[in-house]
Coordinates of C-alpha atoms in Angstrom, one line a residue:
M196 CA 0.2 -0.1 0.1
E197 CA 1.4 3.2 -0.7
E198 CA 2.1 5.6 2.3
V199 CA 0.2 8.9 2.8
R200 CA 1.9 11.6 4.3
A201 CA 0.6 14.8 5.3
G202 CA 2.5 18.2 6.3
I203 CA 0.7 21.1 8.7
D204 CA 1.5 24.5 8.7
V205 CA -0.2 25.8 11.7
S206 CA -0.5 29.6 12.4
K207 CA -2.6 31.4 15.1
D208 CA -6.0 31.3 13.3
R209 CA -5.1 28.9 10.4
L210 CA -3.9 25.4 9.3
D211 CA -2.8 24.9 5.4
V212 CA -2.4 21.4 5.0
F213 CA -0.4 19.1 2.3
V214 CA -0.7 15.7 1.3
R215 CA 1.3 13.7 -0.8
P216 CA 1.5 11.9 -2.7
S217 CA -2.4 12.8 -4.2
G218 CA -0.8 17.0 -4.0
K219 CA -4.4 17.9 -2.2
A220 CA -3.9 20.7 -0.7
F221 CA -6.8 22.6 2.3
V222 CA -7.4 24.9 4.6
A223 CA -8.8 24.4 7.9
A224 CA -9.2 26.5 11.0
N225 CA -7.2 27.0 14.1
D226 CA -10.3 26.3 16.2
E227 CA -12.2 22.8 17.3
A228 CA -14.7 23.2 14.5
G229 CA -11.9 23.3 11.9
I230 CA -9.7 21.0 13.7
G231 CA -12.1 18.1 14.2
D232 CA -12.8 18.6 9.7
L233 CA -9.3 18.7 9.3
V234 CA -9.0 15.1 11.7
V235 CA -12.0 13.8 9.4
R236 CA -10.7 14.4 6.2
L237 CA -6.7 13.3 6.9
A238 CA -8.8 9.8 8.7
E239 CA -10.2 9.6 5.0
E240 CA -6.9 10.1 3.5
G241 CA -5.4 7.2 5.4
A242 CA -2.3 9.5 6.3
T243 CA 0.3 7.1 8.1
L244 CA 2.3 10.1 9.2
V245 CA 1.2 13.6 9.5
V246 CA 4.7 16.1 10.2
V247 CA 3.3 19.5 12.5
E248 CA 5.4 22.1 12.9
A249 CA 6.6 23.4 16.2
T250 CA 5.0 27.2 16.3
G251 CA 5.2 28.4 19.9
G252 CA 2.2 25.9 21.2
Y253 CA -0.1 26.8 18.6
E254 CA -0.2 23.0 16.9
R255 CA -0.8 21.6 20.6
P256 CA -4.7 21.1 19.7
V257 CA -4.3 20.1 16.5
A258 CA -1.7 17.4 17.3
A259 CA -3.5 16.2 20.6
A260 CA -6.5 16.1 18.3
L261 CA -4.7 14.2 16.1
A262 CA -3.5 11.5 18.4
A263 CA -6.5 11.1 19.9
V264 CA -8.1 9.3 16.6
G265 CA -4.6 7.4 16.0
L266 CA -2.9 8.9 13.4
P267 CA 1.0 9.2 13.4
V268 CA 2.0 12.6 14.1
A269 CA 5.3 14.2 14.9
V270 CA 5.8 17.5 15.7
V271 CA 9.4 18.9 14.6
N272 CA 11.5 21.4 14.8
P273 CA 10.7 24.5 12.7
R274 CA 14.8 24.7 12.3
Q275 CA 14.6 20.9 10.8
A276 CA 12.0 22.0 8.5
R277 CA 13.6 25.3 6.9
D278 CA 17.3 23.3 6.3
F279 CA 15.6 20.4 4.6
A280 CA 13.5 23.2 2.5
R281 CA 17.0 25.3 1.7
A282 CA 18.7 21.8 1.0
T283 CA 15.5 20.7 -1.9
G284 CA 16.0 24.5 -3.3
R285 CA 12.7 25.8 -1.9
L286 CA 13.5 28.7 -0.8
A287 CA 10.3 30.5 -1.0
K288 CA 8.6 30.9 2.0
T289 CA 4.5 31.0 2.6
D290 CA 1.8 28.7 4.1
K291 CA 1.2 26.6 1.3
L292 CA 4.8 25.8 0.4
D293 CA 6.0 25.4 4.4
A294 CA 2.7 22.4 4.3
E295 CA 4.2 21.1 1.0
I296 CA 7.8 20.9 2.4
L297 CA 6.3 19.1 5.8
A298 CA 5.0 16.4 3.6
R299 CA 7.6 16.4 1.7
F300 CA 9.9 16.2 5.0
A301 CA 7.6 13.3 6.2
E302 CA 8.0 11.1 3.2
A303 CA 12.0 11.8 2.8
V304 CA 13.6 11.9 6.4
G305 CA 10.2 9.9 8.5
P306 CA 10.5 11.6 12.0
E307 CA 9.8 9.4 14.4
P308 CA 6.2 9.9 15.8
R309 CA 6.1 10.3 19.9
P310 CA 3.3 10.6 22.2
V311 CA 1.5 13.5 23.0
P312 CA 1.7 15.3 26.6
D313 CA -2.3 14.6 27.9
E314 CA -4.3 17.2 29.0
E315 CA -2.3 17.2 32.6
A316 CA 1.3 17.0 31.6
R317 CA 0.4 20.2 28.8
E318 CA -1.0 22.5 31.9
F319 CA 1.7 21.3 33.5
A320 CA 4.5 22.6 30.9
E321 CA 2.2 25.8 30.5
V322 CA 2.5 26.7 34.8
L323 CA 6.9 25.9 34.9
A324 CA 6.6 28.5 31.3
R325 CA 5.2 31.0 33.1
R326 CA 7.2 30.4 35.5
R327 CA 10.9 31.2 33.5
Q328 CA 8.8 34.0 32.3
L329 CA 8.3 35.1 35.9
V330 CA 11.7 34.5 36.6
G331 CA 13.0 36.3 33.4
M332 CA 11.3 39.4 34.2
L333 CA 12.1 39.7 37.7
T334 CA 15.8 39.6 36.7
A335 CA 15.4 42.3 34.3
E336 CA 13.5 44.5 36.5
K337 CA 16.1 44.1 39.1
N338 CA 18.8 45.4 36.8
R339 CA 17.2 48.4 35.6
L340 CA 16.6 48.6 39.2
G341 CA 20.1 48.7 40.1
S342 CA 20.8 51.6 37.1
A343 CA 17.8 53.6 37.8
T344 CA 18.4 57.0 39.7
A345 CA 14.9 59.0 39.1
E346 CA 13.1 58.7 42.9
P347 CA 9.7 58.1 41.2
V348 CA 11.2 55.5 38.6
K349 CA 12.8 53.3 41.3
K350 CA 9.5 53.2 43.2
R351 CA 7.8 52.2 40.4
I352 CA 10.0 49.2 39.7
E353 CA 10.2 48.0 43.2
A354 CA 6.2 47.6 43.1
H355 CA 6.8 45.9 39.8
V356 CA 9.4 43.4 41.6
R357 CA 7.2 43.0 44.6
W358 CA 4.4 41.9 42.5
L359 CA 6.5 39.8 40.4
E360 CA 7.6 37.8 43.4
K361 CA 4.7 37.6 44.9
E362 CA 2.9 36.3 41.2
L363 CA 6.2 34.2 41.6
A364 CA 5.7 32.4 44.9
R365 CA 1.7 31.6 43.6
T366 CA 3.1 29.8 40.5
D367 CA 5.4 28.0 42.5
R368 CA 2.6 26.8 45.0
D369 CA 0.6 25.5 41.7
L370 CA 3.2 23.5 40.6
D371 CA 3.6 22.1 43.8
G372 CA -0.1 21.6 43.9
A373 CA -0.3 19.6 40.6
I374 CA 2.4 17.5 41.1
G375 CA 0.7 16.7 44.6
S376 CA -2.5 16.1 43.0
S377 CA -1.0 13.2 40.5
P378 CA 0.4 10.5 41.6
T379 CA 2.9 9.7 38.8
M380 CA 4.0 13.4 38.6
R381 CA 4.4 13.2 42.4
E382 CA 6.5 9.8 42.3
N383 CA 8.6 10.7 39.0
E384 CA 9.5 13.9 40.3
A385 CA 10.6 11.9 43.5
L386 CA 12.9 9.4 41.9
L387 CA 14.3 13.1 40.0
R388 CA 15.1 14.2 43.1
S389 CA 16.9 11.7 44.9
V390 CA 19.9 12.2 42.6
P391 CA 22.0 14.3 44.5
G392 CA 22.1 17.9 42.6
V393 CA 18.9 17.5 41.4
G394 CA 16.4 20.4 42.5
P395 CA 12.6 21.2 41.8
V396 CA 13.5 23.7 39.0
L397 CA 16.0 20.9 37.1
A398 CA 13.3 17.9 37.4
R399 CA 9.9 19.8 36.8
T400 CA 11.7 20.7 33.7
L401 CA 12.4 16.8 32.4
L402 CA 9.2 16.0 33.5
A403 CA 7.5 18.9 31.3
E404 CA 10.4 19.0 28.8
L405 CA 11.6 15.3 28.4
P406 CA 9.2 13.3 28.8
E407 CA 11.3 10.7 27.0
L408 CA 13.0 9.8 30.2
G409 CA 14.0 6.8 31.0
T410 CA 12.3 5.2 27.7
L411 CA 15.9 6.2 25.3
T412 CA 19.3 5.4 25.5
H413 CA 21.8 7.4 27.2
R414 CA 23.3 8.8 23.7
R415 CA 19.6 9.4 22.2
L416 CA 18.5 11.6 24.7
A417 CA 21.6 13.2 25.5
A418 CA 20.9 14.1 21.3
L419 CA 17.5 15.1 22.2
A420 CA 18.6 17.4 24.6
G421 CA 21.0 19.1 22.6
V422 CA 24.3 17.8 25.3
A423 CA 25.8 15.2 22.7
P424 CA 29.4 16.6 21.1
F425 CA 29.0 16.6 17.3
S426 CA 32.1 15.5 15.2
R427 CA 33.5 18.2 12.4
D428 CA 36.1 16.1 10.5
S429 CA 37.2 16.6 6.9
G430 CA 39.7 14.7 5.6
T431 CA 43.0 14.8 7.7
L432 CA 41.0 17.3 9.3
R433 CA 39.7 16.8 13.1
G434 CA 37.7 19.9 13.7
R435 CA 36.4 21.0 17.6
R436 CA 33.3 18.8 18.9
A437 CA 30.7 21.1 20.0
V438 CA 27.2 20.2 21.6
W439 CA 24.2 22.3 19.4
G440 CA 20.5 21.9 19.1
G441 CA 18.4 20.4 21.1
R442 CA 15.7 21.4 23.8
A443 CA 17.6 24.6 25.1
R444 CA 15.1 24.7 28.3
V445 CA 16.2 21.5 29.0
R446 CA 19.8 22.0 28.5
A447 CA 19.7 24.9 30.8
A448 CA 18.1 23.7 33.3
L449 CA 21.0 20.5 33.3
Y450 CA 23.6 23.0 33.5
M451 CA 22.6 24.2 36.3
G452 CA 22.1 20.6 37.5
A453 CA 25.1 20.1 36.6
L454 CA 26.9 23.3 38.4
V455 CA 25.4 21.8 41.4
A456 CA 26.5 18.2 41.1
A457 CA 29.9 18.9 40.8
R458 CA 29.8 20.4 43.9
H459 CA 27.5 17.7 46.1
N460 CA 26.7 14.8 43.9
P461 CA 30.2 12.3 44.6
T462 CA 30.2 10.9 41.3
I463 CA 29.3 13.7 39.3
R464 CA 32.2 15.7 41.7
E465 CA 34.7 12.7 40.8
F466 CA 34.2 12.3 37.0
Y467 CA 34.4 17.1 36.5
E468 CA 37.8 16.3 38.7
R469 CA 39.2 13.9 36.7
L470 CA 38.1 15.4 33.4
V471 CA 39.9 18.8 34.6
K472 CA 42.8 16.9 36.0
K473 CA 43.3 15.1 32.4
G474 CA 43.7 19.4 30.9
K475 CA 40.2 19.2 30.1
P476 CA 39.0 23.2 30.0
K477 CA 36.4 22.9 32.9
K478 CA 33.6 24.2 30.4
V479 CA 33.9 20.9 28.2
A480 CA 34.2 19.0 31.7
L481 CA 30.6 20.8 33.0
V482 CA 29.3 19.2 29.5
A483 CA 30.3 16.0 30.2
C484 CA 28.7 16.2 33.8
M485 CA 25.8 17.5 32.0
R486 CA 25.6 14.1 30.0
K487 CA 26.6 11.8 32.7
L488 CA 24.3 13.2 34.7
L489 CA 20.9 13.1 32.5
A490 CA 22.4 8.8 32.1
I491 CA 21.9 8.9 35.7
L492 CA 18.4 9.8 36.0
N493 CA 17.5 8.5 32.8
A494 CA 18.6 4.9 34.3
V495 CA 16.9 6.0 37.7
M496 CA 13.9 6.4 35.8
R497 CA 14.2 3.9 33.9
D498 CA 14.8 1.0 36.6
R499 CA 12.3 2.9 38.5
T500 CA 14.7 3.2 41.8
G501 CA 15.8 5.8 43.6
W502 CA 19.8 6.9 43.2
R503 CA 22.0 4.1 43.8
S504 CA 26.0 4.2 43.3
I505 CA 25.0 1.3 40.8
H506 CA 23.7 4.4 38.6
A507 CA 27.7 5.8 38.7
L508 CA 28.2 4.8 34.9
S509 CA 31.2 4.4 33.3
P510 CA 32.3 7.8 31.6

């Protein structure tokens, strides 16, 4: 049977759809009724893979609706789709062309469909994202307060800082409530925080942003999180390895977690000191600690047991 691939370009108000190999294209509204019609049409087409581009959260309702009826759906990074378009010589950019590129990407690359987070997980991720926004605003306002000289301006900034701190405390309580009301999330957070150096921010970021934790190999997970080194070799040239791509929010949380673990987790501390003694730059050693910490957490979630020295994997 012929494989049917579909690409969906998502914007705030509309969904542009392209189906291959039939070449059918149509537009649906990005609302409940439009998504319902889209799902019916793709089911009638017999779609075997639907690729949706991540678009700041606007893709979540359609991805959830597709997954709910059993249609395989893969949400891909916009950079991947754009790089694929350039590689095929398609430099023009419209919503219809983007949908076609996503359908071609589905044919050529065949990204693996991944489970779509349920409503509980999506709400938790949204509250966690709001916490990051509040922390960013609080940092910016405190920096402005340091450079402000006019007394009226300072008073307004101080009032805003107090409001942001209260809002941050309320958001933390919302996160605590979400964890407390879900036995699964409560158990998973306890497993992650059993590892020395892992605090609530890292544990909750992993729960929301890296649901594959415990289901993939260490190498695949490191690549997914953006902490796997990539080769840059050509002929006799051996280029410098570097990490890039992946999920930026996970990488940022892992960085802070590795800083703490390099001091308070005996396994990570010993690993870090050994690399530094070998002459590795401290930043390189810290990135290696991020990978090792992620591997430990992956093993903890896979085996469903708290921290033990057996999870101190060899470097």
